[in-house]
C-alpha cells in the first residue's frame, strides 16, 4: 500500500442477506447428472440459496444487508457519504447502486457499481478506503451482492452446482490514522485469461435494416474450472505473502484467514501453502456455495455473530475470480 493517509479507516458494522429458498445437493441431483457425494467431496458445498421471487433482485438483498449494517450501529442512512455496490449481476446495466441509495435513504451519498466478479468486494473495500484515507468521505457503505442464479445454465452440471445468491455489506468509517485497521492491500489483474470465467455477450443475427447493427444479450456463465482452480491456488498465496511482508508481518501473525468462498479444496490448499491451521479459517461455503461478491462480507458477518473475531485480531481477506482478478487486504480488527 503506497498512499498518503490523512485519516485511518475501520469497519464499524456488517450485515448480510440471503434468499429463503434452499437448494441442497439432493435437489440438484434431481435435475442434473450429479450427486451429493460428488459435489461435497469436490467443493465442500452442501446447499445454496437462490432468489426465486420474480420481482426480487440483488437490490432487495442489498437493501436488507445494508439496513442490518446501519441498524447495528444506529446510523442514520443520511450519514453515508458513498455507496459502492460490488456486483456482476446488476438489475440495470447502467448500475443498481443508485436504486439502493434511494431505497435505503442515503440521501447524501454518491453511489456507483463496481464490476470485478468474485474479487468485487475486496476491490470495493480498497476503493472505499482510498476515499477515507484522503479525508474525502467519513462513512462508506460497501456492498457485495450477486444473484448469479440468473446467469447460470441450470443444465450445466460443471457450473450450476457451485453458485448461490446473497448480499453482504460493511460500513467503513474514518478514524484517527493511529487507529487505522486497513493495514495493507495487494490487488492484481491478468486479463490474458479473462476467458477462463465469463458471462459473454453474444450478438444476435438480427441486423438493423439501415445501420446494419447487431444487438444481442448476455449468455450463461462459462468457466474453465480446472484453470480457475490452479490460478487461485497459485496466485492468492503470493498476494497474501506480499501484502504481509510489505508491513513486516508474516503468516504467523494471521488470526483469521477469510478467503472468497469458492471451493473448500481451494481454501484448504491456500491455507496449507501458507501453513495456516484449519481452526483459523473462516468458512461457510457448505451452506451458501459460491456467492461471488457477497461471499466475503457474508462470511465476515456470520463469524462476527458467532463471536469468533476479537479486537486486534489480524484478518487476512483475499478474493479471486473472473478478470482474472485477485487481491488481499490485511485488517486489524
Ligand atoms: O469464484 C471463482 C469461481 N470458480 C471456481 O472457483 C472454480 C474453481 N474450480 C473448481 O472448483 C473445480 O474445478 C470444479 C469443482 C468446478 C470441478 O472439479 P474438478 O475436480 O476440477 O473436476 P473436473 O472438472 O476435472 O471434472 C472431473 C469429472 C469429469 O468427468 P470425466 O471427464 O472425468 O468423466 C466431469 O465431467 O467430473 C465430471 N463432473 C461432474 N460429475 C458429477 C463435472 N461436474 C460434475 C458434477 N457432478 N456436478
Short mmCIF file of C-alpha atoms and ligand atoms in Angstrom, two decimals:
data_model
loop_
_atom_site.label_atom_id
_atom_site.label_comp_id
_atom_site.label_asym_id
_atom_site.label_seq_id
_atom_site.Cartn_x
_atom_site.Cartn_y
_atom_site.Cartn_z
CA UNK A 1 0.00 0.00 0.00
CA UNK A 2 1.54 3.25 -1.03
CA UNK A 3 -0.78 6.14 -0.28
CA UNK A 4 -0.91 9.35 1.71
CA UNK A 5 -3.13 8.81 4.70
CA UNK A 6 -4.83 11.75 6.35
CA UNK A 7 -7.44 9.61 8.09
CA UNK A 8 -7.47 5.94 9.08
CA UNK A 9 -10.32 3.60 8.18
CA UNK A 10 -12.08 0.87 10.12
CA UNK A 11 -15.04 -1.44 9.60
CA UNK A 12 -17.63 -0.43 12.16
CA UNK A 13 -20.54 -2.59 11.12
CA UNK A 14 -21.59 -5.53 8.94
CA UNK A 15 -24.81 -7.01 7.57
CA UNK A 16 -25.93 -9.72 5.18
CA UNK A 17 -28.98 -11.16 3.48
CA UNK A 18 -29.81 -14.49 1.85
CA UNK A 19 -32.88 -15.65 -0.06
CA UNK A 20 -35.18 -18.07 1.77
CA UNK A 21 -35.16 -20.79 -0.92
CA UNK A 22 -32.63 -23.50 -0.10
CA UNK A 23 -31.41 -25.92 -2.78
CA UNK A 24 -29.47 -28.86 -1.39
CA UNK A 25 -27.30 -31.29 -3.33
CA UNK A 26 -30.07 -33.89 -3.41
CA UNK A 27 -32.32 -31.40 -5.14
CA UNK A 28 -29.55 -30.58 -7.65
CA UNK A 29 -29.27 -34.29 -8.42
CA UNK A 30 -32.93 -34.30 -9.44
CA UNK A 31 -32.28 -32.13 -12.48
CA UNK A 32 -28.59 -32.59 -13.43
CA UNK A 33 -26.43 -35.72 -13.51
CA UNK A 34 -24.62 -35.23 -10.21
CA UNK A 35 -24.68 -36.41 -6.61
CA UNK A 36 -24.28 -35.07 -3.09
CA UNK A 37 -21.11 -37.18 -2.81
CA UNK A 38 -19.51 -35.62 -5.95
CA UNK A 39 -20.44 -32.05 -5.08
CA UNK A 40 -19.41 -32.27 -1.44
CA UNK A 41 -16.08 -34.02 -2.00
CA UNK A 42 -15.10 -31.77 -4.93
CA UNK A 43 -16.32 -28.45 -3.50
CA UNK A 44 -17.39 -28.70 0.16
CA UNK A 45 -20.82 -27.35 -0.77
CA UNK A 46 -23.93 -28.93 0.76
CA UNK A 47 -26.56 -26.40 -0.23
CA UNK A 48 -27.04 -22.92 -1.66
CA UNK A 49 -29.74 -20.22 -1.61
CA UNK A 50 -31.46 -18.99 -4.76
CA UNK A 51 -33.64 -15.97 -5.34
CA UNK A 52 -36.78 -17.30 -6.97
CA UNK A 53 -39.23 -14.42 -6.36
CA UNK A 54 -39.98 -12.91 -9.74
CA UNK A 55 -39.98 -9.32 -8.53
CA UNK A 56 -36.83 -9.60 -6.36
CA UNK A 57 -33.22 -8.87 -7.30
CA UNK A 58 -29.81 -8.00 -5.87
CA UNK A 59 -31.36 -4.66 -4.94
CA UNK A 60 -33.65 -6.28 -2.36
CA UNK A 61 -30.87 -8.43 -0.88
CA UNK A 62 -28.52 -5.43 -0.81
CA UNK A 63 -31.10 -3.25 0.94
CA UNK A 64 -31.64 -5.89 3.65
CA UNK A 65 -27.88 -6.32 4.18
CA UNK A 66 -27.38 -2.53 4.30
CA UNK A 67 -30.18 -1.98 6.81
CA UNK A 68 -28.70 -4.65 9.08
CA UNK A 69 -25.33 -2.89 8.97
CA UNK A 70 -26.89 0.55 9.60
CA UNK A 71 -29.15 -0.65 12.41
CA UNK A 72 -26.44 -2.46 14.31
CA UNK A 73 -24.66 0.86 14.94
CA UNK A 74 -27.80 3.03 14.93
CA UNK A 75 -26.51 5.02 11.98
CA UNK A 76 -28.96 7.16 10.04
CA UNK A 77 -28.67 6.48 6.28
CA UNK A 78 -28.16 10.20 5.63
CA UNK A 79 -24.73 9.88 7.32
CA UNK A 80 -23.46 7.66 4.48
CA UNK A 81 -21.26 9.61 2.03
CA UNK A 82 -20.70 6.89 -0.56
CA UNK A 83 -22.34 3.61 -1.56
CA UNK A 84 -20.19 1.15 -3.53
CA UNK A 85 -22.08 -1.81 -4.92
CA UNK A 86 -19.76 -4.64 -5.97
CA UNK A 87 -21.80 -6.84 -8.27
CA UNK A 88 -21.69 -8.66 -11.57
CA UNK A 89 -25.42 -9.23 -11.67
CA UNK A 90 -26.97 -5.74 -11.59
CA UNK A 91 -30.60 -5.22 -12.48
CA UNK A 92 -29.63 -2.44 -14.82
CA UNK A 93 -26.52 -2.27 -16.98
CA UNK A 94 -26.19 1.41 -16.05
CA UNK A 95 -25.88 0.27 -12.43
CA UNK A 96 -28.03 -0.70 -9.47
CA UNK A 97 -26.24 1.25 -6.70
CA UNK A 98 -28.36 4.36 -7.19
CA UNK A 99 -31.58 2.42 -6.58
CA UNK A 100 -30.13 1.07 -3.33
CA UNK A 101 -29.00 4.58 -2.34
CA UNK A 102 -32.58 5.82 -2.86
CA UNK A 103 -34.32 2.87 -1.19
CA UNK A 104 -32.22 2.99 1.99
CA UNK A 105 -32.49 6.79 2.20
CA UNK A 106 -28.78 7.55 1.83
CA UNK A 107 -29.75 10.97 0.53
CA UNK A 108 -26.28 12.48 0.87
CA UNK A 109 -24.37 9.65 -0.76
CA UNK A 110 -22.78 9.22 -4.15
CA UNK A 111 -23.49 5.68 -5.37
CA UNK A 112 -21.84 3.60 -8.05
CA UNK A 113 -21.43 -0.01 -9.16
CA UNK A 114 -18.08 -1.78 -9.27
CA UNK A 115 -17.75 -4.83 -11.50
CA UNK A 116 -14.99 -7.22 -10.51
CA UNK A 117 -16.85 -10.52 -10.08
CA UNK A 118 -15.71 -12.53 -7.05
CA UNK A 119 -12.93 -10.02 -6.26
CA UNK A 120 -15.52 -7.22 -6.25
CA UNK A 121 -15.88 -6.90 -2.50
CA UNK A 122 -12.12 -6.77 -1.88
CA UNK A 123 -11.62 -4.14 -4.59
CA UNK A 124 -14.70 -2.27 -3.35
CA UNK A 125 -13.34 -2.14 0.20
CA UNK A 126 -9.93 -0.92 -1.01
CA UNK A 127 -11.68 1.72 -3.14
CA UNK A 128 -13.73 2.83 -0.13
CA UNK A 129 -10.57 3.04 1.98
CA UNK A 130 -8.95 5.41 -0.54
CA UNK A 131 -11.84 7.88 -0.21
CA UNK A 132 -11.48 7.70 3.56
CA UNK A 133 -7.67 7.85 3.73
CA UNK A 134 -7.68 11.08 1.72
CA UNK A 135 -10.22 12.64 4.06
CA UNK A 136 -12.82 12.95 1.28
CA UNK A 137 -15.51 10.84 2.98
CA UNK A 138 -16.34 9.73 6.51
CA UNK A 139 -18.76 6.82 6.09
CA UNK A 140 -18.76 4.45 3.12
CA UNK A 141 -21.21 1.60 2.66
CA UNK A 142 -19.60 -1.24 0.69
CA UNK A 143 -21.98 -3.91 -0.55
CA UNK A 144 -21.05 -7.19 -2.22
CA UNK A 145 -24.12 -8.67 -3.82
CA UNK A 146 -24.75 -11.22 -6.53
CA UNK A 147 -27.64 -13.22 -7.90
CA UNK A 148 -25.70 -15.45 -10.27
CA UNK A 149 -28.64 -17.88 -10.40
CA UNK A 150 -29.91 -15.53 -13.13
CA UNK A 151 -26.80 -16.24 -15.22
CA UNK A 152 -26.20 -19.90 -14.52
CA UNK A 153 -27.01 -22.52 -17.13
CA UNK A 154 -29.05 -24.82 -14.90
CA UNK A 155 -28.39 -27.74 -17.26
CA UNK A 156 -24.57 -27.41 -16.97
CA UNK A 157 -23.55 -29.58 -14.01
CA UNK A 158 -19.99 -28.25 -14.03
CA UNK A 159 -21.11 -24.73 -13.04
CA UNK A 160 -24.67 -24.80 -11.66
CA UNK A 161 -23.68 -26.76 -8.54
CA UNK A 162 -21.24 -24.04 -7.45
CA UNK A 163 -23.15 -20.78 -7.19
CA UNK A 164 -25.63 -19.27 -4.75
CA UNK A 165 -27.27 -15.88 -4.22
CA UNK A 166 -26.58 -13.48 -1.32
CA UNK A 167 -25.58 -9.97 -0.26
CA UNK A 168 -23.21 -8.69 2.38
CA UNK A 169 -22.44 -5.14 3.50
CA UNK A 170 -19.94 -3.31 5.66
CA UNK A 171 -19.69 0.29 6.80
CA UNK A 172 -16.15 1.64 6.60
CA UNK A 173 -15.65 4.72 8.76
CA UNK A 174 -12.87 7.24 9.10
CA UNK A 175 -10.87 7.27 12.31
CA UNK A 176 -7.63 8.63 13.64
CA UNK A 177 -4.76 7.37 11.45
CA UNK A 178 -3.21 5.70 14.53
CA UNK A 179 -6.36 3.53 14.79
CA UNK A 180 -6.37 2.61 11.10
CA UNK A 181 -7.36 -1.02 10.64
CA UNK A 182 -6.85 -1.42 6.88
CA UNK A 183 -3.16 -2.21 7.23
CA UNK A 184 -2.28 -3.10 3.66
CA UNK A 185 -3.64 -4.39 0.37
CA UNK A 186 -2.44 -6.03 -2.81
CA UNK A 187 -4.60 -6.09 -5.96
CA UNK A 188 -3.88 -7.79 -9.29
CA UNK A 189 -5.35 -8.43 -12.73
CA UNK A 190 -4.35 -10.73 -15.58
CA UNK A 191 -6.74 -10.10 -18.44
CA UNK A 192 -4.95 -12.65 -20.63
CA UNK A 193 -7.10 -15.33 -19.05
CA UNK A 194 -10.43 -13.48 -18.96
CA UNK A 195 -11.98 -16.28 -21.00
CA UNK A 196 -11.47 -18.75 -18.12
CA UNK A 197 -14.52 -17.30 -16.38
CA UNK A 198 -17.03 -15.06 -18.09
CA UNK A 199 -20.63 -14.24 -18.90
CA UNK A 200 -20.09 -13.47 -22.57
CA UNK A 201 -22.15 -11.06 -24.61
CA UNK A 202 -23.49 -12.74 -27.72
CA UNK A 203 -24.68 -10.84 -30.74
CA UNK A 204 -27.82 -11.99 -32.45
CA UNK A 205 -28.08 -12.22 -36.21
CA UNK A 206 -30.78 -9.54 -36.36
CA UNK A 207 -29.37 -6.60 -38.24
CA UNK A 208 -30.79 -3.14 -38.41
CA UNK A 209 -32.12 -2.70 -41.95
CA UNK A 210 -30.29 0.59 -42.49
CA UNK A 211 -27.47 0.78 -39.95
CA UNK A 212 -26.52 -2.91 -40.18
CA UNK A 213 -26.33 -3.02 -36.38
CA UNK A 214 -26.31 -6.20 -34.42
CA UNK A 215 -27.79 -6.43 -30.98
CA UNK A 216 -27.61 -9.29 -28.57
CA UNK A 217 -27.69 -10.30 -24.98
CA UNK A 218 -25.56 -11.85 -22.28
CA UNK A 219 -25.50 -15.62 -22.07
CA UNK A 220 -24.66 -18.05 -19.31
CA UNK A 221 -21.60 -18.32 -17.08
CA UNK A 222 -18.82 -20.16 -18.89
CA UNK A 223 -15.88 -21.44 -16.87
CA UNK A 224 -12.72 -23.45 -17.21
CA UNK A 225 -12.91 -24.85 -13.68
CA UNK A 226 -9.53 -26.55 -13.67
CA UNK A 227 -7.68 -23.41 -14.77
CA UNK A 228 -9.53 -21.18 -12.33
CA UNK A 229 -8.67 -23.65 -9.57
CA UNK A 230 -4.96 -23.65 -10.48
CA UNK A 231 -4.92 -19.85 -10.78
CA UNK A 232 -6.45 -19.35 -7.33
CA UNK A 233 -4.16 -21.81 -5.58
CA UNK A 234 -1.01 -20.38 -7.20
CA UNK A 235 -1.70 -16.61 -7.14
CA UNK A 236 -3.60 -15.98 -3.91
CA UNK A 237 -0.86 -17.21 -1.51
CA UNK A 238 1.68 -14.91 -3.23
CA UNK A 239 -0.67 -11.94 -2.91
CA UNK A 240 -1.16 -12.69 0.79
CA UNK A 241 2.58 -13.08 1.43
CA UNK A 242 3.38 -9.85 -0.45
CA UNK A 243 0.83 -7.84 1.46
CA UNK A 244 2.09 -9.17 4.80
CA UNK A 245 5.81 -8.81 4.00
CA UNK A 246 5.38 -5.17 3.00
CA UNK A 247 4.23 -4.35 6.53
CA UNK A 248 6.78 -6.59 8.26
CA UNK A 249 4.26 -9.27 9.11
CA UNK A 250 4.27 -12.97 8.33
CA UNK A 251 1.67 -15.71 8.03
CA UNK A 252 2.32 -16.44 11.73
CA UNK A 253 0.59 -13.15 12.54
CA UNK A 254 -2.68 -14.27 10.93
CA UNK A 255 -5.53 -14.92 13.37
CA UNK A 256 -8.18 -15.44 10.67
CA UNK A 257 -7.98 -16.35 7.02
CA UNK A 258 -11.10 -15.20 5.19
CA UNK A 259 -10.96 -16.21 1.54
CA UNK A 260 -13.53 -15.88 -1.20
CA UNK A 261 -15.80 -18.86 -0.64
CA UNK A 262 -15.43 -20.69 -3.96
CA UNK A 263 -14.37 -24.22 -3.12
CA UNK A 264 -13.31 -25.82 0.18
CA UNK A 265 -10.42 -27.53 -1.61
CA UNK A 266 -9.13 -24.16 -2.86
CA UNK A 267 -9.41 -22.68 0.64
CA UNK A 268 -7.57 -25.64 2.21
CA UNK A 269 -4.86 -25.69 -0.46
CA UNK A 270 -4.17 -21.96 0.06
CA UNK A 271 -4.13 -22.39 3.86
CA UNK A 272 -1.73 -25.35 3.50
CA UNK A 273 0.63 -23.33 1.31
CA UNK A 274 0.67 -20.63 3.98
CA UNK A 275 0.94 -23.16 6.85
CA UNK A 276 -2.25 -21.79 8.40
CA UNK A 277 -4.10 -24.26 10.59
CA UNK A 278 -7.71 -25.12 9.80
CA UNK A 279 -9.01 -23.57 13.05
CA UNK A 280 -8.01 -20.14 11.69
CA UNK A 281 -10.10 -20.49 8.52
CA UNK A 282 -13.45 -18.73 8.28
CA UNK A 283 -15.72 -20.76 6.02
CA UNK A 284 -19.46 -21.02 5.49
CA UNK A 285 -19.31 -22.34 1.94
CA UNK A 286 -21.15 -25.57 2.76
CA UNK A 287 -24.36 -23.61 3.44
CA UNK A 288 -24.29 -21.00 0.67
CA UNK A 289 -21.99 -22.13 -2.17
CA UNK A 290 -20.05 -19.51 -4.08
CA UNK A 291 -21.97 -16.24 -3.69
CA UNK A 292 -19.42 -14.25 -5.73
CA UNK A 293 -19.03 -10.65 -4.48
CA UNK A 294 -21.18 -11.44 -1.43
CA UNK A 295 -19.14 -14.36 -0.11
CA UNK A 296 -16.59 -12.45 1.99
CA UNK A 297 -18.94 -9.97 3.74
CA UNK A 298 -21.48 -12.78 4.27
CA UNK A 299 -18.85 -14.97 5.97
CA UNK A 300 -17.46 -12.00 7.93
CA UNK A 301 -20.90 -11.07 9.26
CA UNK A 302 -21.54 -14.66 10.28
CA UNK A 303 -18.14 -15.01 12.00
CA UNK A 304 -18.81 -11.81 13.96
CA UNK A 305 -22.24 -13.04 15.04
CA UNK A 306 -20.57 -16.24 16.24
CA UNK A 307 -18.16 -14.01 18.22
CA UNK A 308 -15.15 -15.70 16.60
CA UNK A 309 -13.25 -12.48 15.93
CA UNK A 310 -11.76 -10.44 18.77
CA UNK A 311 -10.44 -6.90 18.90
CA UNK A 312 -6.94 -6.55 17.42
CA UNK A 313 -7.17 -9.89 15.59
CA UNK A 314 -5.38 -9.88 12.24
CA UNK A 315 -7.75 -10.95 9.47
CA UNK A 316 -6.34 -11.66 6.04
CA UNK A 317 -9.08 -11.29 3.46
CA UNK A 318 -8.47 -12.44 -0.12
CA UNK A 319 -10.70 -12.56 -3.18
CA UNK A 320 -10.17 -14.06 -6.61
CA UNK A 321 -12.19 -14.67 -9.71
CA UNK A 322 -13.15 -13.54 -13.18
CA UNK A 323 -10.96 -10.99 -14.89
CA UNK A 324 -8.88 -12.70 -13.81
CA UNK A 325 -8.52 -10.59 -10.68
CA UNK A 326 -7.24 -11.35 -7.22
CA UNK A 327 -6.30 -9.41 -4.16
CA UNK A 328 -5.69 -9.29 -0.43
CA UNK A 329 -6.50 -6.90 2.41
CA UNK A 330 -4.81 -7.15 5.80
CA UNK A 331 -7.16 -5.95 8.54
CA UNK A 332 -6.53 -5.39 12.22
CA UNK A 333 -9.96 -5.82 13.82
O1 LIG B 1 -15.21 -17.60 -7.96
C1 LIG B 1 -14.43 -18.44 -8.75
C2 LIG B 1 -15.39 -19.40 -9.39
N1 LIG B 1 -14.87 -20.59 -9.91
C3 LIG B 1 -14.23 -21.54 -9.21
O2 LIG B 1 -13.90 -21.40 -8.07
C4 LIG B 1 -13.95 -22.83 -9.94
C5 LIG B 1 -12.70 -23.48 -9.50
N2 LIG B 1 -12.71 -24.86 -9.93
C6 LIG B 1 -13.34 -25.83 -9.22
O3 LIG B 1 -13.87 -25.56 -8.17
C7 LIG B 1 -13.29 -27.23 -9.75
O4 LIG B 1 -12.52 -27.27 -10.93
C8 LIG B 1 -14.72 -27.80 -10.05
C9 LIG B 1 -15.44 -28.05 -8.74
C10 LIG B 1 -15.51 -26.83 -10.90
C11 LIG B 1 -14.57 -29.12 -10.79
O5 LIG B 1 -13.80 -30.02 -10.01
P1 LIG B 1 -12.63 -30.88 -10.71
O6 LIG B 1 -12.07 -31.74 -9.66
O7 LIG B 1 -11.71 -29.88 -11.38
O8 LIG B 1 -13.43 -31.74 -11.73
P2 LIG B 1 -13.27 -31.82 -13.34
O9 LIG B 1 -13.75 -30.57 -13.97
O10 LIG B 1 -11.89 -32.30 -13.64
O11 LIG B 1 -14.25 -32.99 -13.67
C12 LIG B 1 -13.99 -34.34 -13.27
C13 LIG B 1 -15.12 -35.19 -13.75
C14 LIG B 1 -15.44 -35.01 -15.24
O12 LIG B 1 -15.81 -36.27 -15.74
P3 LIG B 1 -14.74 -37.14 -16.60
O13 LIG B 1 -14.39 -36.26 -17.77
O14 LIG B 1 -13.59 -37.38 -15.68
O15 LIG B 1 -15.53 -38.36 -16.94
C15 LIG B 1 -16.64 -34.10 -15.24
O16 LIG B 1 -17.47 -34.29 -16.36
O17 LIG B 1 -16.32 -34.85 -13.06
C16 LIG B 1 -17.36 -34.58 -14.00
N3 LIG B 1 -18.25 -33.59 -13.42
C17 LIG B 1 -19.24 -33.91 -12.59
N4 LIG B 1 -19.68 -35.10 -12.12
C18 LIG B 1 -20.71 -35.09 -11.28
C19 LIG B 1 -18.21 -32.23 -13.56
N5 LIG B 1 -19.19 -31.67 -12.84
C20 LIG B 1 -19.83 -32.69 -12.22
C21 LIG B 1 -20.91 -32.75 -11.34
N6 LIG B 1 -21.33 -33.96 -10.88
N7 LIG B 1 -21.56 -31.64 -10.90
#
